[in-house]
């Protein structure tokens, strides 16, 4: 099996593992970002979500990312792998950490196009319950495909599905640059050198978890702006663009407003990315 096929397969398995472990945390993160007055904090958001929608509410919106997780992670790891091949001075040569950062940035650019519409559908589904009266809860969307249909029909066609593309790119490019750079750096530190092939699963999980934390730690405010734009009312928009959303959130809520949902995001990033990188490494190794 060729390197591209291995990256495609391993990236798909890694992404699925990441999604299953991390989606409930992501649900709470989006709720806190887009509906802050409704919740007193992450635990309150969990309690209200389960009370209103059952435990399944924590997995609401999972269909959209699950449907695209194969493509997303296949692109992420395959582009990274191909960039590694281009930057190597000779086959098998170990890349510097700086080169790994470049590979991560390139992979982040590539996946931004896939991430934006997927994230828009997910964010809409996570916040699809709205109170029409004190005793009534109404559904705005019937599911992922219904979100896409409504956006295409009434929010400017295909352009509507790419609402929030700029902050998505501002998240994915530096975020993945940091994540892959930190991942390789930690692996080399734990291995005591450039050869990391003998690292155990615990070390791979630790490196992957901390690498995921570096992703969110470096770009979190851009994710808040992205979510705010993607759930904004199309007919009566609150924000005119990314910078306007940034300024208004900062003016209304201060710096704290740019870190709404940061706790769940970081709580998700460590176990979810530990699972992702472990699944990726084990799958690729099993494929030779």
PDB file of C-alpha atoms in Angstrom, residues 149-267:
ATOM      1  CA  UNK A 149     -31.247  22.919   2.259  1.00  0.00           C
ATOM      2  CA  UNK A 150     -32.450  25.919   4.254  1.00  0.00           C
ATOM      3  CA  UNK A 151     -29.100  27.684   3.960  1.00  0.00           C
ATOM      4  CA  UNK A 152     -28.880  27.041   0.209  1.00  0.00           C
ATOM      5  CA  UNK A 153     -32.461  28.173  -0.298  1.00  0.00           C
ATOM      6  CA  UNK A 154     -32.569  31.291   1.848  1.00  0.00           C
ATOM      7  CA  UNK A 155     -29.033  32.392   2.718  1.00  0.00           C
ATOM      8  CA  UNK A 156     -27.357  33.092  -0.581  1.00  0.00           C
ATOM      9  CA  UNK A 157     -26.890  29.611  -2.016  1.00  0.00           C
ATOM     10  CA  UNK A 158     -23.492  27.942  -1.796  1.00  0.00           C
ATOM     11  CA  UNK A 159     -21.995  31.136  -0.395  1.00  0.00           C
ATOM     12  CA  UNK A 160     -24.179  30.687   2.683  1.00  0.00           C
ATOM     13  CA  UNK A 161     -22.571  27.334   3.487  1.00  0.00           C
ATOM     14  CA  UNK A 162     -19.168  29.037   3.574  1.00  0.00           C
ATOM     15  CA  UNK A 163     -20.163  31.719   6.043  1.00  0.00           C
ATOM     16  CA  UNK A 164     -17.286  31.999   8.517  1.00  0.00           C
ATOM     17  CA  UNK A 165     -14.607  30.803   6.080  1.00  0.00           C
ATOM     18  CA  UNK A 166     -12.139  33.546   7.052  1.00  0.00           C
ATOM     19  CA  UNK A 167     -12.113  32.721  10.792  1.00  0.00           C
ATOM     20  CA  UNK A 168     -12.141  29.009   9.920  1.00  0.00           C
ATOM     21  CA  UNK A 169      -8.889  29.501   7.983  1.00  0.00           C
ATOM     22  CA  UNK A 170      -7.534  31.701  10.781  1.00  0.00           C
ATOM     23  CA  UNK A 171      -8.167  28.764  13.106  1.00  0.00           C
ATOM     24  CA  UNK A 172      -7.059  25.824  10.973  1.00  0.00           C
ATOM     25  CA  UNK A 173      -3.800  27.181   9.508  1.00  0.00           C
ATOM     26  CA  UNK A 174      -1.988  28.350  12.683  1.00  0.00           C
ATOM     27  CA  UNK A 175      -3.782  25.759  14.823  1.00  0.00           C
ATOM     28  CA  UNK A 176      -2.569  22.801  12.785  1.00  0.00           C
ATOM     29  CA  UNK A 177       0.878  24.354  12.442  1.00  0.00           C
ATOM     30  CA  UNK A 178       1.105  24.429  16.239  1.00  0.00           C
ATOM     31  CA  UNK A 179      -0.441  21.001  16.720  1.00  0.00           C
ATOM     32  CA  UNK A 180       1.819  19.048  14.366  1.00  0.00           C
ATOM     33  CA  UNK A 181       4.902  20.968  15.462  1.00  0.00           C
ATOM     34  CA  UNK A 182       4.221  20.266  19.140  1.00  0.00           C
ATOM     35  CA  UNK A 183       3.343  16.632  18.403  1.00  0.00           C
ATOM     36  CA  UNK A 184       6.666  15.923  16.699  1.00  0.00           C
ATOM     37  CA  UNK A 185       8.622  17.932  19.262  1.00  0.00           C
ATOM     38  CA  UNK A 186       7.131  15.997  22.183  1.00  0.00           C
ATOM     39  CA  UNK A 187       7.672  12.648  20.486  1.00  0.00           C
ATOM     40  CA  UNK A 188      11.347  13.445  19.919  1.00  0.00           C
ATOM     41  CA  UNK A 189      11.770  14.654  23.494  1.00  0.00           C
ATOM     42  CA  UNK A 190      10.235  11.479  24.890  1.00  0.00           C
ATOM     43  CA  UNK A 191      12.228   9.271  22.510  1.00  0.00           C
ATOM     44  CA  UNK A 192      15.477  11.065  23.322  1.00  0.00           C
ATOM     45  CA  UNK A 193      16.202  11.682  19.666  1.00  0.00           C
ATOM     46  CA  UNK A 194      14.798  11.832  16.162  1.00  0.00           C
ATOM     47  CA  UNK A 195      13.860   8.138  15.984  1.00  0.00           C
ATOM     48  CA  UNK A 196      10.370   7.948  17.504  1.00  0.00           C
ATOM     49  CA  UNK A 197       9.380   4.578  16.034  1.00  0.00           C
ATOM     50  CA  UNK A 198       9.764   2.735  19.348  1.00  0.00           C
ATOM     51  CA  UNK A 199       7.472   4.978  21.407  1.00  0.00           C
ATOM     52  CA  UNK A 200       4.703   3.178  23.265  1.00  0.00           C
ATOM     53  CA  UNK A 201       0.999   3.915  23.026  1.00  0.00           C
ATOM     54  CA  UNK A 202       0.984   5.889  26.254  1.00  0.00           C
ATOM     55  CA  UNK A 203       3.649   8.248  24.908  1.00  0.00           C
ATOM     56  CA  UNK A 204       1.789   8.675  21.627  1.00  0.00           C
ATOM     57  CA  UNK A 205      -1.420   9.492  23.505  1.00  0.00           C
ATOM     58  CA  UNK A 206       0.362  12.003  25.727  1.00  0.00           C
ATOM     59  CA  UNK A 207       1.999  13.717  22.747  1.00  0.00           C
ATOM     60  CA  UNK A 208      -1.271  13.741  20.814  1.00  0.00           C
ATOM     61  CA  UNK A 209      -3.290  15.084  23.731  1.00  0.00           C
ATOM     62  CA  UNK A 210      -0.894  17.929  24.452  1.00  0.00           C
ATOM     63  CA  UNK A 211      -0.595  18.700  20.738  1.00  0.00           C
ATOM     64  CA  UNK A 212      -4.378  19.044  20.571  1.00  0.00           C
ATOM     65  CA  UNK A 213      -4.313  21.374  23.563  1.00  0.00           C
ATOM     66  CA  UNK A 214      -1.750  23.536  21.745  1.00  0.00           C
ATOM     67  CA  UNK A 215      -4.176  23.833  18.816  1.00  0.00           C
ATOM     68  CA  UNK A 216      -6.938  25.380  20.906  1.00  0.00           C
ATOM     69  CA  UNK A 217      -4.599  27.339  23.132  1.00  0.00           C
ATOM     70  CA  UNK A 218      -3.187  29.164  20.117  1.00  0.00           C
ATOM     71  CA  UNK A 219      -6.364  30.002  18.161  1.00  0.00           C
ATOM     72  CA  UNK A 220      -9.396  29.840  20.451  1.00  0.00           C
ATOM     73  CA  UNK A 221     -10.741  33.423  19.963  1.00  0.00           C
ATOM     74  CA  UNK A 222     -10.993  32.820  16.212  1.00  0.00           C
ATOM     75  CA  UNK A 223     -13.214  29.812  16.907  1.00  0.00           C
ATOM     76  CA  UNK A 224     -15.530  31.982  19.016  1.00  0.00           C
ATOM     77  CA  UNK A 225     -15.798  34.487  16.153  1.00  0.00           C
ATOM     78  CA  UNK A 226     -16.442  31.656  13.677  1.00  0.00           C
ATOM     79  CA  UNK A 227     -19.264  30.176  15.766  1.00  0.00           C
ATOM     80  CA  UNK A 228     -20.835  33.591  16.335  1.00  0.00           C
ATOM     81  CA  UNK A 229     -20.895  34.272  12.585  1.00  0.00           C
ATOM     82  CA  UNK A 230     -22.218  30.845  11.651  1.00  0.00           C
ATOM     83  CA  UNK A 231     -25.249  31.011  13.954  1.00  0.00           C
ATOM     84  CA  UNK A 232     -25.959  34.685  13.256  1.00  0.00           C
ATOM     85  CA  UNK A 233     -29.440  35.461  11.897  1.00  0.00           C
ATOM     86  CA  UNK A 234     -29.201  35.864   8.122  1.00  0.00           C
ATOM     87  CA  UNK A 235     -32.228  38.165   7.806  1.00  0.00           C
ATOM     88  CA  UNK A 236     -31.226  40.382  10.740  1.00  0.00           C
ATOM     89  CA  UNK A 237     -27.488  39.894  11.151  1.00  0.00           C
ATOM     90  CA  UNK A 238     -25.793  41.070  14.299  1.00  0.00           C
ATOM     91  CA  UNK A 239     -22.354  41.030  12.687  1.00  0.00           C
ATOM     92  CA  UNK A 240     -21.159  42.344   9.324  1.00  0.00           C
ATOM     93  CA  UNK A 241     -18.018  40.207   9.264  1.00  0.00           C
ATOM     94  CA  UNK A 242     -15.202  38.643  11.252  1.00  0.00           C
ATOM     95  CA  UNK A 243     -13.638  41.858  12.539  1.00  0.00           C
ATOM     96  CA  UNK A 244     -17.035  43.311  13.391  1.00  0.00           C
ATOM     97  CA  UNK A 245     -17.890  40.188  15.386  1.00  0.00           C
ATOM     98  CA  UNK A 246     -14.517  40.327  17.137  1.00  0.00           C
ATOM     99  CA  UNK A 247     -14.972  44.002  18.080  1.00  0.00           C
ATOM    100  CA  UNK A 248     -18.568  43.598  19.245  1.00  0.00           C
ATOM    101  CA  UNK A 249     -17.846  40.517  21.372  1.00  0.00           C
ATOM    102  CA  UNK A 250     -14.831  42.269  22.905  1.00  0.00           C
ATOM    103  CA  UNK A 251     -16.824  45.476  23.553  1.00  0.00           C
ATOM    104  CA  UNK A 252     -19.798  43.667  25.085  1.00  0.00           C
ATOM    105  CA  UNK A 253     -18.062  40.971  27.092  1.00  0.00           C
ATOM    106  CA  UNK A 254     -14.389  41.875  27.254  1.00  0.00           C
ATOM    107  CA  UNK A 255     -11.544  39.435  26.672  1.00  0.00           C
ATOM    108  CA  UNK A 256     -13.516  36.830  28.635  1.00  0.00           C
ATOM    109  CA  UNK A 257     -16.094  36.827  25.842  1.00  0.00           C
ATOM    110  CA  UNK A 258     -13.476  35.602  23.385  1.00  0.00           C
ATOM    111  CA  UNK A 259     -12.876  32.538  25.562  1.00  0.00           C
ATOM    112  CA  UNK A 260     -16.466  31.380  26.058  1.00  0.00           C
ATOM    113  CA  UNK A 261     -16.474  27.593  26.135  1.00  0.00           C
ATOM    114  CA  UNK A 262     -12.679  27.412  26.504  1.00  0.00           C
ATOM    115  CA  UNK A 263     -12.914  24.898  29.357  1.00  0.00           C
ATOM    116  CA  UNK A 264     -14.934  22.311  27.382  1.00  0.00           C
ATOM    117  CA  UNK A 265     -12.715  22.887  24.333  1.00  0.00           C
ATOM    118  CA  UNK A 266      -9.554  22.146  26.289  1.00  0.00           C
ATOM    119  CA  UNK A 267     -11.261  19.308  28.147  1.00  0.00           C
TER     120      UNK A 267
END
